[in-house]
Coordinates of C-alpha atoms in Angstrom, one line a residue:
Chain A
M1103 CA -67.6 -33.0 -70.0
A1104 CA -65.4 -34.3 -67.7
T1105 CA -64.6 -32.0 -64.9
T1106 CA -61.1 -30.9 -65.0
A1107 CA -60.4 -29.2 -61.7
V1108 CA -56.6 -28.0 -61.8
T1109 CA -55.4 -27.3 -58.2
S1110 CA -53.3 -24.8 -58.7
A1111 CA -56.3 -22.8 -60.0
G1112 CA -58.4 -23.7 -57.3
I1113 CA -61.6 -21.7 -57.2
A1114 CA -60.3 -20.0 -60.4
S1115 CA -60.6 -23.3 -61.9
E1116 CA -63.6 -24.7 -64.3
A1117 CA -65.6 -25.8 -61.2
P1118 CA -67.1 -29.1 -60.5
R1119 CA -71.0 -29.4 -62.0
S1120 CA -72.3 -29.2 -58.4
D1121 CA -74.9 -26.3 -57.7
F1122 CA -72.3 -24.5 -55.9
G1123 CA -69.5 -24.7 -58.7
R1124 CA -72.1 -23.4 -61.2
I1125 CA -72.7 -20.5 -59.1
L1126 CA -69.4 -19.7 -58.6
A1127 CA -68.2 -19.9 -62.3
Q1128 CA -71.4 -17.7 -63.4
R1129 CA -70.0 -15.1 -60.6
E1130 CA -66.3 -15.4 -62.0
R1131 CA -68.2 -14.5 -65.4
R1132 CA -69.7 -11.4 -64.2
F1133 CA -67.0 -10.1 -62.4
A1134 CA -64.7 -10.8 -65.5
A1135 CA -67.2 -9.0 -67.5
A1136 CA -67.4 -6.0 -64.9
L1137 CA -63.5 -5.8 -65.3
L1138 CA -63.5 -6.1 -68.8
A1139 CA -65.8 -3.9 -69.9
P1140 CA -64.6 -0.3 -69.4
A1141 CA -61.3 -1.4 -71.6
F1142 CA -63.2 -3.0 -74.1
L1143 CA -65.6 -0.2 -74.7
A1144 CA -63.1 2.2 -75.4
L1145 CA -61.1 -0.3 -77.5
L1146 CA -64.3 -0.6 -79.6
A1147 CA -65.0 3.4 -79.7
T1148 CA -61.3 4.1 -80.4
T1149 CA -60.5 1.2 -82.8
T1150 CA -63.3 -0.9 -84.4
F1151 CA -65.7 1.9 -84.7
P1152 CA -62.9 4.1 -86.6
L1153 CA -62.1 1.1 -88.7
L1154 CA -65.8 0.8 -89.8
F1155 CA -66.5 4.6 -90.0
L1156 CA -63.1 4.7 -92.2
V1157 CA -64.3 1.5 -94.8
Y1158 CA -67.5 3.5 -94.8
T1159 CA -66.3 7.2 -95.6
S1160 CA -63.8 5.6 -98.5
A1161 CA -67.2 5.0 -100.2
F1162 CA -67.6 8.7 -100.6
R1163 CA -66.3 11.6 -102.5
M1164 CA -65.5 13.8 -99.5
D1165 CA -63.6 16.9 -100.4
L1166 CA -63.3 19.3 -97.5
A1167 CA -62.2 21.9 -99.8
M1168 CA -64.8 21.4 -102.4
P1169 CA -68.4 19.9 -100.3
F1170 CA -70.6 20.5 -103.1
T1171 CA -69.1 17.8 -105.1
N1172 CA -69.5 15.4 -102.3
G1173 CA -71.2 12.1 -102.3
F1174 CA -71.7 8.6 -102.6
V1175 CA -69.5 7.2 -104.9
G1176 CA -69.3 3.3 -104.1
F1177 CA -66.0 1.6 -105.3
E1178 CA -64.8 4.7 -107.0
N1179 CA -62.2 5.5 -105.1
Y1180 CA -60.8 2.2 -105.3
Q1181 CA -61.0 2.5 -108.9
V1182 CA -58.9 5.6 -109.1
L1183 CA -56.3 3.9 -106.6
L1184 CA -55.6 1.1 -109.0
S1185 CA -54.8 3.5 -111.8
D1186 CA -53.3 6.2 -109.2
D1187 CA -49.5 6.2 -110.1
R1188 CA -48.4 8.2 -106.9
F1189 CA -50.2 5.2 -105.2
W1190 CA -48.0 2.6 -106.5
T1191 CA -44.8 4.7 -106.0
S1192 CA -45.6 5.2 -102.2
L1193 CA -46.3 1.6 -102.1
L1194 CA -42.9 1.1 -103.6
V1195 CA -41.3 3.5 -101.6
S1196 CA -42.8 1.8 -98.3
L1197 CA -41.7 -1.5 -99.3
V1198 CA -38.2 0.0 -100.0
Y1199 CA -38.1 1.9 -96.8
T1200 CA -39.4 -1.0 -94.8
G1201 CA -37.5 -4.1 -96.2
S1202 CA -34.3 -1.9 -96.0
T1203 CA -34.7 -0.3 -92.5
V1204 CA -35.6 -3.8 -91.2
A1205 CA -32.9 -5.5 -92.8
L1206 CA -30.3 -2.9 -91.5
Q1207 CA -31.6 -2.9 -87.9
V1208 CA -31.4 -7.0 -87.8
I1209 CA -28.2 -6.8 -89.5
I1210 CA -26.1 -4.2 -87.4
G1211 CA -27.8 -5.2 -84.5
L1212 CA -27.1 -8.8 -84.7
A1213 CA -23.8 -8.3 -85.3
L1214 CA -23.5 -5.7 -82.5
A1215 CA -25.1 -8.0 -79.9
L1216 CA -22.7 -10.9 -80.9
L1217 CA -19.8 -8.3 -80.4
V1218 CA -20.9 -7.2 -76.8
M1219 CA -21.9 -10.4 -75.7
D1220 CA -18.2 -11.1 -75.5
M1221 CA -17.0 -8.0 -74.4
K1222 CA -15.9 -8.6 -70.7
R1223 CA -16.0 -5.1 -69.6
G1224 CA -18.3 -2.1 -70.6
Q1225 CA -21.3 -3.7 -71.6
G1226 CA -23.0 -1.6 -69.4
W1227 CA -22.2 1.1 -71.6
F1228 CA -23.9 0.0 -74.5
R1229 CA -27.2 -1.0 -72.4
V1230 CA -27.7 2.8 -71.1
I1231 CA -26.6 4.2 -74.5
A1232 CA -28.8 2.0 -76.5
I1233 CA -31.9 3.0 -74.6
L1234 CA -31.5 6.7 -75.4
P1235 CA -32.9 6.6 -79.4
V1236 CA -35.4 4.5 -78.4
V1237 CA -37.5 6.5 -75.8
L1238 CA -37.2 9.5 -78.2
S1239 CA -40.2 10.8 -80.1
P1240 CA -39.7 10.4 -83.4
A1241 CA -40.4 13.6 -84.4
V1242 CA -38.1 15.3 -82.1
V1243 CA -35.3 13.0 -83.9
G1244 CA -36.5 13.9 -87.0
M1245 CA -36.2 17.4 -86.1
I1246 CA -32.4 17.1 -84.9
W1247 CA -31.5 15.5 -87.8
R1248 CA -33.2 17.7 -90.5
T1249 CA -31.2 20.3 -88.7
F1250 CA -28.3 20.0 -86.5
M1251 CA -26.9 16.6 -88.4
L1252 CA -28.1 17.0 -92.1
A1253 CA -28.5 20.7 -93.0
P1254 CA -26.4 21.3 -95.7
E1255 CA -23.0 23.5 -94.7
F1256 CA -24.2 23.1 -91.1
G1257 CA -25.0 19.7 -90.0
I1258 CA -22.1 17.5 -88.8
V1259 CA -22.9 14.9 -91.2
D1260 CA -22.3 17.5 -94.3
F1261 CA -19.4 18.8 -92.0
L1262 CA -18.0 14.8 -92.3
A1263 CA -18.7 14.7 -95.7
I1264 CA -17.1 17.9 -96.6
N1265 CA -14.0 16.7 -94.6
A1266 CA -14.2 13.4 -96.1
G1267 CA -13.7 15.1 -99.7
L1268 CA -17.0 14.3 -101.1
G1269 CA -18.1 17.8 -100.5
S1270 CA -21.7 19.0 -99.5
K1271 CA -24.4 17.2 -100.6
N1272 CA -28.0 18.2 -100.5
W1273 CA -29.1 15.4 -98.2
L1274 CA -32.5 16.2 -98.1
G1275 CA -33.1 17.9 -101.2
D1276 CA -31.9 15.2 -103.5
P1277 CA -34.7 12.4 -104.0
T1278 CA -32.2 9.5 -103.8
L1279 CA -30.1 11.4 -100.9
A1280 CA -33.4 11.9 -99.0
M1281 CA -34.5 8.2 -99.1
V1282 CA -31.0 7.4 -98.0
S1283 CA -31.3 9.9 -95.3
V1284 CA -35.0 9.0 -93.8
I1285 CA -33.8 5.3 -94.1
A1286 CA -30.5 5.8 -91.9
I1287 CA -32.2 8.0 -89.6
H1288 CA -35.0 5.2 -88.9
T1289 CA -32.4 2.9 -88.4
W1290 CA -30.3 5.1 -86.2
Q1291 CA -33.5 5.3 -84.0
W1292 CA -34.4 1.9 -83.6
T1293 CA -31.4 -0.4 -84.7
P1294 CA -30.3 -0.4 -80.5
F1295 CA -33.9 -2.0 -80.0
A1296 CA -32.9 -5.0 -82.3
F1297 CA -29.6 -5.1 -80.2
M1298 CA -31.2 -5.0 -76.9
V1299 CA -33.8 -7.9 -77.9
L1300 CA -31.2 -10.2 -79.1
L1301 CA -28.5 -9.0 -76.7
A1302 CA -30.8 -10.1 -73.9
S1303 CA -31.9 -13.4 -75.9
L1304 CA -27.9 -14.2 -76.5
A1305 CA -27.4 -14.0 -73.1
S1306 CA -30.4 -16.6 -72.3
L1307 CA -29.3 -19.2 -74.2
P1308 CA -27.3 -22.1 -72.4
E1309 CA -23.7 -22.3 -72.1
D1310 CA -23.3 -25.9 -72.0
I1311 CA -23.9 -26.1 -75.5
Y1312 CA -21.3 -24.0 -76.7
E1313 CA -18.9 -25.9 -74.2
A1314 CA -20.0 -29.2 -76.1
A1315 CA -18.9 -27.3 -79.7
R1316 CA -15.9 -26.3 -78.1
L1317 CA -14.8 -29.7 -77.6
D1318 CA -15.9 -30.9 -80.7
R1319 CA -13.6 -28.3 -82.2
A1320 CA -16.1 -26.2 -83.8
S1321 CA -15.0 -23.2 -85.5
A1322 CA -16.4 -19.8 -84.4
W1323 CA -18.6 -19.7 -87.9
Q1324 CA -19.8 -23.1 -87.2
R1325 CA -20.8 -22.1 -83.7
F1326 CA -22.8 -19.3 -85.2
R1327 CA -24.1 -21.1 -87.8
R1328 CA -25.3 -24.1 -86.2
I1329 CA -26.1 -22.8 -82.8
T1330 CA -26.5 -19.3 -82.2
L1331 CA -28.4 -18.8 -85.2
P1332 CA -31.2 -21.5 -84.9
L1333 CA -31.7 -20.8 -81.2
L1334 CA -32.0 -16.9 -81.9
R1335 CA -34.2 -17.6 -84.8
P1336 CA -37.5 -16.8 -82.6
A1337 CA -36.2 -13.6 -81.2
I1338 CA -34.8 -12.5 -84.9
V1339 CA -38.2 -13.6 -86.4
M1340 CA -40.2 -11.5 -83.6
V1341 CA -37.7 -8.4 -84.2
I1342 CA -38.5 -8.3 -87.8
I1343 CA -42.5 -8.7 -87.1
M1344 CA -42.3 -6.1 -84.7
R1345 CA -40.1 -3.7 -86.7
T1346 CA -42.1 -4.1 -89.7
M1347 CA -45.3 -3.3 -88.6
V1348 CA -43.9 0.1 -87.1
A1349 CA -41.6 0.8 -90.3
L1350 CA -45.1 0.5 -92.4
T1351 CA -46.8 2.9 -90.4
A1352 CA -43.7 5.5 -89.8
F1353 CA -44.6 8.8 -89.7
A1354 CA -43.2 11.4 -87.3
A1355 CA -39.8 11.1 -88.5
I1356 CA -40.3 11.2 -92.4
F1357 CA -42.7 13.9 -91.9
T1358 CA -40.3 16.2 -90.0
V1359 CA -37.4 15.5 -91.7
T1360 CA -39.0 15.8 -95.8
A1361 CA -42.7 15.8 -95.2
G1362 CA -42.6 12.9 -97.9
G1363 CA -40.2 15.2 -100.5
P1364 CA -38.7 16.4 -102.4
G1365 CA -42.0 15.5 -104.5
T1366 CA -42.6 12.3 -103.4
A1367 CA -39.4 10.6 -103.3
T1368 CA -39.8 9.9 -99.6
E1369 CA -43.6 9.6 -99.2
I1370 CA -44.7 5.9 -98.1
L1371 CA -48.3 4.9 -98.0
N1372 CA -49.2 6.2 -94.7
L1373 CA -47.6 9.5 -95.4
Y1374 CA -49.4 9.5 -98.8
A1375 CA -52.6 8.7 -97.1
Y1376 CA -52.0 11.4 -94.3
R1377 CA -51.2 14.6 -96.9
K1378 CA -54.1 13.4 -99.3
S1379 CA -56.8 13.6 -96.3
F1380 CA -55.4 16.8 -94.2
T1381 CA -53.1 18.7 -96.8
E1382 CA -55.2 18.4 -99.6
L1383 CA -58.2 17.9 -97.9
S1384 CA -59.9 14.6 -100.0
I1385 CA -60.9 12.4 -96.9
G1386 CA -62.8 9.9 -99.2
Y1387 CA -59.4 9.3 -101.3
G1388 CA -57.6 9.5 -97.9
S1389 CA -59.5 6.7 -96.6
A1390 CA -59.4 4.3 -99.4
L1391 CA -55.4 5.0 -99.6
A1392 CA -55.9 3.8 -95.5
V1393 CA -57.8 0.8 -96.0
A1394 CA -55.1 0.1 -98.9
L1395 CA -52.5 0.4 -96.3
L1396 CA -54.3 -2.0 -93.5
I1397 CA -54.5 -4.7 -96.3
V1398 CA -50.8 -4.2 -97.1
T1399 CA -50.0 -4.7 -93.4
I1400 CA -52.6 -7.6 -93.2
I1401 CA -50.7 -9.3 -96.1
I1402 CA -47.1 -8.5 -94.8
S1403 CA -47.8 -10.0 -91.2
G1404 CA -49.7 -12.7 -92.7
I1405 CA -46.3 -14.0 -94.8
L1406 CA -44.2 -12.8 -91.7
F1407 CA -46.5 -14.9 -89.1
A1408 CA -46.3 -17.8 -91.4
M1409 CA -42.6 -17.4 -91.7
R1410 CA -42.8 -17.8 -87.8
R1411 CA -44.5 -20.9 -87.9
A1412 CA -42.6 -22.7 -90.7
K1413 CA -39.6 -24.5 -89.2
Chain B
M122 CA -0.9 -12.6 -79.7
T123 CA -0.3 -9.8 -82.0
A124 CA -3.2 -10.8 -84.0
K125 CA -5.2 -11.2 -80.7
R126 CA -4.1 -7.7 -79.5
L127 CA -5.2 -6.2 -83.0
R128 CA -8.7 -7.9 -82.8
V129 CA -9.5 -6.7 -79.3
F130 CA -8.3 -3.2 -80.8
A131 CA -10.8 -3.4 -83.8
L132 CA -13.6 -4.3 -81.3
L133 CA -13.1 -1.7 -78.9
A134 CA -12.8 1.0 -82.1
I135 CA -15.9 -0.5 -83.6
S136 CA -18.0 -0.3 -80.0
M137 CA -16.7 3.4 -79.8
I138 CA -18.1 4.2 -83.2
F139 CA -21.6 2.9 -82.4
L140 CA -21.9 4.7 -79.2
L141 CA -20.7 7.7 -80.5
A142 CA -23.0 7.5 -83.4
W143 CA -26.1 7.0 -81.0
A144 CA -25.0 9.4 -78.6
F145 CA -23.7 12.2 -80.5
P146 CA -26.8 13.4 -81.9
I147 CA -28.5 13.8 -78.7
L148 CA -25.5 15.2 -77.2
W149 CA -24.6 17.5 -79.9
S150 CA -28.3 19.3 -79.6
V151 CA -27.5 19.4 -75.7
L152 CA -24.3 21.1 -76.6
N153 CA -26.0 23.7 -78.9
S154 CA -28.9 24.2 -76.6
L155 CA -25.8 25.9 -74.5
K156 CA -24.4 28.2 -77.5
T157 CA -25.4 31.5 -78.6
D158 CA -26.6 31.5 -82.1
S159 CA -23.8 32.8 -83.1
D160 CA -21.9 30.1 -81.9
V161 CA -24.3 27.3 -83.0
L162 CA -23.7 28.6 -86.8
A163 CA -20.0 28.8 -86.1
Y164 CA -18.1 26.7 -89.1
P165 CA -16.1 24.7 -88.5
P166 CA -18.4 23.1 -85.5
K167 CA -17.3 24.4 -82.2
L168 CA -16.6 22.2 -79.4
V169 CA -15.3 24.6 -77.3
F170 CA -17.7 27.5 -76.5
A171 CA -19.2 30.0 -73.3
P172 CA -21.9 27.9 -72.4
T173 CA -25.2 30.3 -71.3
W174 CA -28.7 29.4 -70.5
E175 CA -29.9 32.3 -72.7
A176 CA -31.7 29.9 -75.0
Y177 CA -33.6 28.2 -72.6
R178 CA -34.4 31.5 -71.3
D179 CA -35.9 32.9 -74.4
V180 CA -38.1 29.7 -74.7
L181 CA -39.3 29.2 -71.3
F182 CA -40.3 32.7 -70.3
G183 CA -39.5 34.9 -73.5
S184 CA -42.1 36.1 -76.1
G185 CA -43.2 33.0 -77.8
S186 CA -43.1 30.9 -74.6
I187 CA -43.1 27.0 -74.9
L188 CA -44.1 26.7 -71.1
P189 CA -47.9 26.3 -72.1
N190 CA -46.8 23.5 -74.6
L191 CA -45.0 21.3 -71.9
L192 CA -48.0 21.8 -69.8
S193 CA -50.1 20.6 -72.6
S194 CA -47.6 17.6 -73.2
V195 CA -47.9 16.9 -69.6
I196 CA -51.8 17.0 -69.3
I197 CA -52.1 14.8 -72.2
S198 CA -49.5 12.2 -71.2
V199 CA -50.5 12.3 -67.3
G200 CA -54.4 11.9 -68.2
T201 CA -53.9 9.4 -70.9
T202 CA -52.2 7.4 -68.5
I203 CA -54.6 7.8 -65.7
V204 CA -57.3 6.4 -67.8
T205 CA -55.4 3.8 -69.4
M206 CA -54.3 2.6 -65.9
L207 CA -58.2 2.9 -64.8
M208 CA -59.2 0.3 -67.5
A209 CA -56.1 -1.5 -68.2
V210 CA -55.5 -3.0 -64.7
P211 CA -58.9 -4.4 -64.3
A212 CA -59.1 -5.9 -68.0
A213 CA -55.3 -7.2 -67.6
Y214 CA -56.4 -9.3 -64.4
A215 CA -59.3 -10.5 -66.0
L216 CA -57.3 -11.9 -68.8
A217 CA -54.5 -13.3 -67.1
R218 CA -56.3 -14.8 -64.0
L219 CA -60.3 -15.4 -64.7
R220 CA -62.1 -18.1 -66.7
F221 CA -64.8 -17.0 -68.9
R222 CA -65.8 -17.9 -72.4
G223 CA -64.5 -15.7 -75.2
K224 CA -61.1 -15.5 -73.3
K225 CA -58.9 -16.4 -76.1
F226 CA -60.6 -14.1 -78.5
A227 CA -60.6 -11.1 -75.9
G228 CA -57.0 -11.5 -75.9
F229 CA -56.8 -11.7 -79.7
Y230 CA -58.9 -9.1 -80.1
V231 CA -56.6 -6.5 -78.1
L232 CA -53.6 -7.7 -80.0
A233 CA -55.8 -7.1 -83.5
T234 CA -56.3 -3.6 -82.7
Q235 CA -52.8 -2.8 -82.7
M236 CA -52.6 -3.9 -86.6
L237 CA -54.8 -0.9 -87.4
P238 CA -52.3 1.8 -89.2
P239 CA -52.8 5.2 -86.7
V240 CA -53.5 6.8 -90.1
G241 CA -56.6 4.9 -90.2
I242 CA -57.9 5.7 -87.0
I243 CA -57.3 9.3 -87.3
I244 CA -59.0 10.3 -90.5
P245 CA -62.3 9.0 -89.3
Y246 CA -61.7 10.2 -85.7
F247 CA -61.1 13.7 -87.3
L248 CA -64.7 13.9 -89.1
V249 CA -66.3 12.4 -85.7
L250 CA -64.7 14.9 -83.4
R251 CA -65.0 17.8 -85.5
N252 CA -68.6 17.0 -85.4
I253 CA -68.8 17.3 -81.5
G254 CA -66.5 20.2 -81.3
W255 CA -63.7 18.2 -79.8
I256 CA -60.8 19.1 -81.8
D257 CA -58.7 20.8 -80.0
T258 CA -59.6 19.5 -76.8
Y259 CA -58.0 17.2 -74.4
Q260 CA -60.8 15.0 -74.0
G261 CA -60.5 14.7 -77.7
I262 CA -56.7 13.7 -77.8
I263 CA -56.7 11.5 -74.8
L264 CA -59.4 9.6 -76.1
I265 CA -57.9 8.5 -79.1
Y266 CA -54.6 8.1 -77.1
L267 CA -56.4 5.2 -75.8
S268 CA -56.6 3.2 -79.3
F269 CA -52.6 2.1 -78.6
S270 CA -52.1 2.7 -75.2
L271 CA -54.8 0.5 -74.0
P272 CA -54.0 -2.8 -75.9
F273 CA -49.8 -2.0 -75.0
A274 CA -50.8 -1.8 -71.3
I275 CA -53.1 -4.8 -71.2
W276 CA -50.6 -7.0 -72.4
L277 CA -48.0 -5.8 -70.5
L278 CA -49.7 -6.0 -67.3
V279 CA -51.1 -9.5 -67.9
S280 CA -47.4 -10.7 -68.4
Y281 CA -46.9 -9.3 -64.8
F282 CA -50.6 -10.6 -63.5
E283 CA -49.1 -14.1 -64.7
D284 CA -46.3 -14.4 -62.5
I285 CA -48.1 -14.3 -59.3
P286 CA -48.6 -17.5 -57.6
F287 CA -52.6 -18.9 -57.8
E288 CA -52.2 -19.3 -53.9
M289 CA -52.5 -15.9 -53.1
E290 CA -55.8 -15.9 -53.8
E291 CA -57.2 -19.1 -53.0
A292 CA -56.0 -18.0 -49.2
A293 CA -57.9 -14.9 -49.6
Y294 CA -61.0 -16.6 -50.8
L295 CA -61.1 -19.3 -48.1
D296 CA -60.6 -16.1 -45.6
G297 CA -64.2 -15.1 -47.2
A298 CA -62.8 -12.1 -48.9
S299 CA -64.6 -10.8 -51.9
R300 CA -63.3 -10.9 -55.4
L301 CA -62.9 -7.3 -56.0
K302 CA -61.4 -6.9 -52.1
T303 CA -59.0 -9.8 -53.2
L304 CA -57.9 -7.9 -56.2
W305 CA -57.7 -4.5 -54.4
R306 CA -55.7 -5.8 -51.2
I307 CA -53.8 -8.9 -52.4
I308 CA -53.2 -8.9 -56.0
I309 CA -52.4 -5.5 -56.9
P310 CA -49.9 -4.8 -54.4
Q311 CA -48.1 -7.9 -55.7
V312 CA -48.0 -6.4 -59.3
R313 CA -46.8 -2.9 -57.9
G314 CA -43.6 -3.1 -60.2
G315 CA -45.3 -3.9 -63.0
I316 CA -48.0 -1.3 -62.9
A317 CA -45.2 1.1 -62.4
V318 CA -43.0 0.1 -65.5
T319 CA -46.4 0.3 -67.5
V320 CA -47.0 3.6 -66.0
V321 CA -43.6 4.7 -67.5
F322 CA -44.1 3.1 -70.9
V323 CA -47.4 4.5 -71.2
F324 CA -46.6 8.2 -70.2
L325 CA -43.5 7.6 -72.6
N326 CA -45.7 6.7 -75.9
A327 CA -48.2 9.2 -74.9
W328 CA -45.4 11.9 -74.8
N329 CA -43.9 11.4 -77.9
E330 CA -46.8 10.7 -79.9
F331 CA -47.2 12.8 -82.7
L332 CA -49.4 12.2 -85.9
F333 CA -52.8 12.7 -83.6
A334 CA -51.2 15.7 -82.0
V335 CA -50.6 17.1 -85.0
V336 CA -53.9 16.7 -86.6
L337 CA -55.8 17.0 -83.5
S338 CA -53.9 20.2 -81.8
G339 CA -54.8 23.9 -81.9
N340 CA -54.6 26.9 -80.1
T341 CA -55.4 25.4 -76.6
V342 CA -53.9 22.2 -76.9
R343 CA -50.8 22.1 -78.6
P344 CA -48.0 19.6 -77.1
V345 CA -44.6 20.3 -77.2
T346 CA -43.6 17.8 -80.1
V347 CA -45.8 20.0 -82.3
A348 CA -45.0 23.3 -81.0
M349 CA -41.3 22.3 -81.9
F350 CA -42.0 23.5 -85.4
N351 CA -42.6 27.4 -84.6
F352 CA -38.6 27.6 -84.7
V353 CA -38.4 26.4 -88.2
S354 CA -40.0 28.5 -90.8
V355 CA -38.8 29.1 -93.8
E356 CA -37.8 32.6 -93.2
Q357 CA -35.6 31.7 -90.7
T358 CA -34.6 28.6 -87.9
L359 CA -34.0 29.8 -84.2
W360 CA -31.3 27.4 -84.0
A361 CA -29.9 27.7 -80.4
K362 CA -33.8 27.8 -79.3
L363 CA -34.8 25.2 -81.5
A364 CA -32.5 22.9 -79.5
A365 CA -33.4 23.9 -76.4
V366 CA -37.2 22.8 -77.4
S367 CA -35.6 19.7 -78.5
V368 CA -33.9 19.0 -75.4
L369 CA -36.8 19.9 -73.1
A370 CA -38.8 17.5 -75.2
M371 CA -36.4 14.7 -74.5
L372 CA -35.6 15.2 -71.0
P373 CA -38.5 13.5 -69.2
V374 CA -38.7 10.3 -71.6
V375 CA -34.5 10.1 -71.3
V376 CA -35.0 10.3 -67.6
L377 CA -37.8 7.6 -67.3
G378 CA -36.1 5.5 -70.0
V379 CA -32.8 5.1 -67.9
V380 CA -34.7 4.6 -64.7
A381 CA -36.7 1.8 -66.1
Q382 CA -33.4 0.4 -68.1
K383 CA -33.9 -3.0 -66.8
H384 CA -37.2 -3.2 -67.9
I385 CA -37.0 -1.8 -71.0
V386 CA -36.6 -5.2 -73.2
K387 CA -39.7 -6.4 -71.9
G388 CA -41.7 -3.2 -72.4
L389 CA -40.6 -3.3 -76.0
T390 CA -41.2 -6.6 -77.1
V391 CA -44.5 -7.2 -74.9
G392 CA -47.8 -8.3 -77.4
A393 CA -44.8 -9.6 -79.9
V394 CA -44.1 -13.0 -77.5
K395 CA -47.7 -13.6 -77.0
G396 CA -48.9 -12.7 -80.2
G397 CA -47.9 -16.2 -82.3
G398 CA -46.7 -19.1 -80.4
R399 CA -47.0 -19.5 -76.6
R400 CA -50.8 -19.3 -76.0

């Protein structure tokens, strides 16, 4: 094997195969192992071990309310799951919730980033205000919306609806409106994220391409379609991937606002797994639901990463 | 010319609407926290009122004070931050600067752990902690917070470690300094800024966490995000107090967020940039 002593890496490079070099490389390996050990042991204990244990418990009937029926059931939980209407409904709710919130975040965020990019003054306001929603706890955000914004005949949104002639609505009590509300809340909190990321990448685009396009008399739409959008594509795809992962496992905001209700109208798969395990105390089946959620997450991220690689 | 003016006006209007939409719910909570309950309930909503600290006095020093919950949040967040940083700084240094077999896999593993849905972690964890009596304890909750804070902190720190020129280390080695000494004396001071940003984000995420907290909390450990529910019950909602608690829960993260403003995009997108293409 050829020695590739990268000079800038100096001692840290793959050392020449002399005894001295070998000793150095070995020392480096040991040093790296010592530095990595605590973090990796902690990650094994808090992520890999729970995953294995989760798969294991999903093969059991484990009812905390009725412990006498507990026992190994093999794949039974998964068979039940496949014919469980509530599972399929929650999966659909998850997909609608994720699809619409991500689409709204990207579209509004991009439009706003383009708009703010052209502003000569006042960009600073956007940069500061946009930070506020994204640093807040989704639980607190949910609580504020549930009460001061959406409560019938009290919340500001209801007040605006009444004044707009729409009349007071039961924003969180009506199944359709509740779904619209939780989607709106998530969009409210996370659009600033898409906005900030896209604004940052817009700001880093080379200026001279636009000059050339202007000299060629390209219209604003052409410039957007032919230059901005292709250059921005990696950032847009990245935002889509990140936001999709978060939306699929959204919990706190929905939990505080509707707790999945009314009925199961806003119960995304994540919330169903939680309710099954910790409200209905059916841990074995809840584990199977969580495994299903993991599989859905892997499939969707696989599709998105393929999209990212495709040109 | 008028068309251009109309355009400017429209842009300004749209901007104002969005700024207001984002700021309003937060502002409205602040206003409501300074009202009496009857002012909060007034219809149409009151923008002008006699401000009072009553709600804050009640939630902080009245019966059912949330001071213990704020303390709980602080202990959890500070504890998580300290443990995370002690583990993440060395690990990130190794991943960014050292050569060893399996490095790529190690980096991928750290990223992949973030794919696990939190609900899939908490179910088995709940069973384990229940068996060893760690429900409602700080060590139980801080341990599980590592599941999301560690991968995040490692990746954010790696991006800062990678920015330091290699010459710094070489010079130190040539002077005969040991590896550990070099890391401590030469490298760490170089990434002070990155460490500070990471601390802010880890603290923020721990402060805001809800799912693990709601499952693992009890009478001893009950962070403010969970305790907030005491103020909304089926019988009655204590409006002004709820607003005050919300504001208290928001205050630290808003301050930190505004302070770390310049770094927030980097902090929010860490991992994703690394995930697919670049390495």
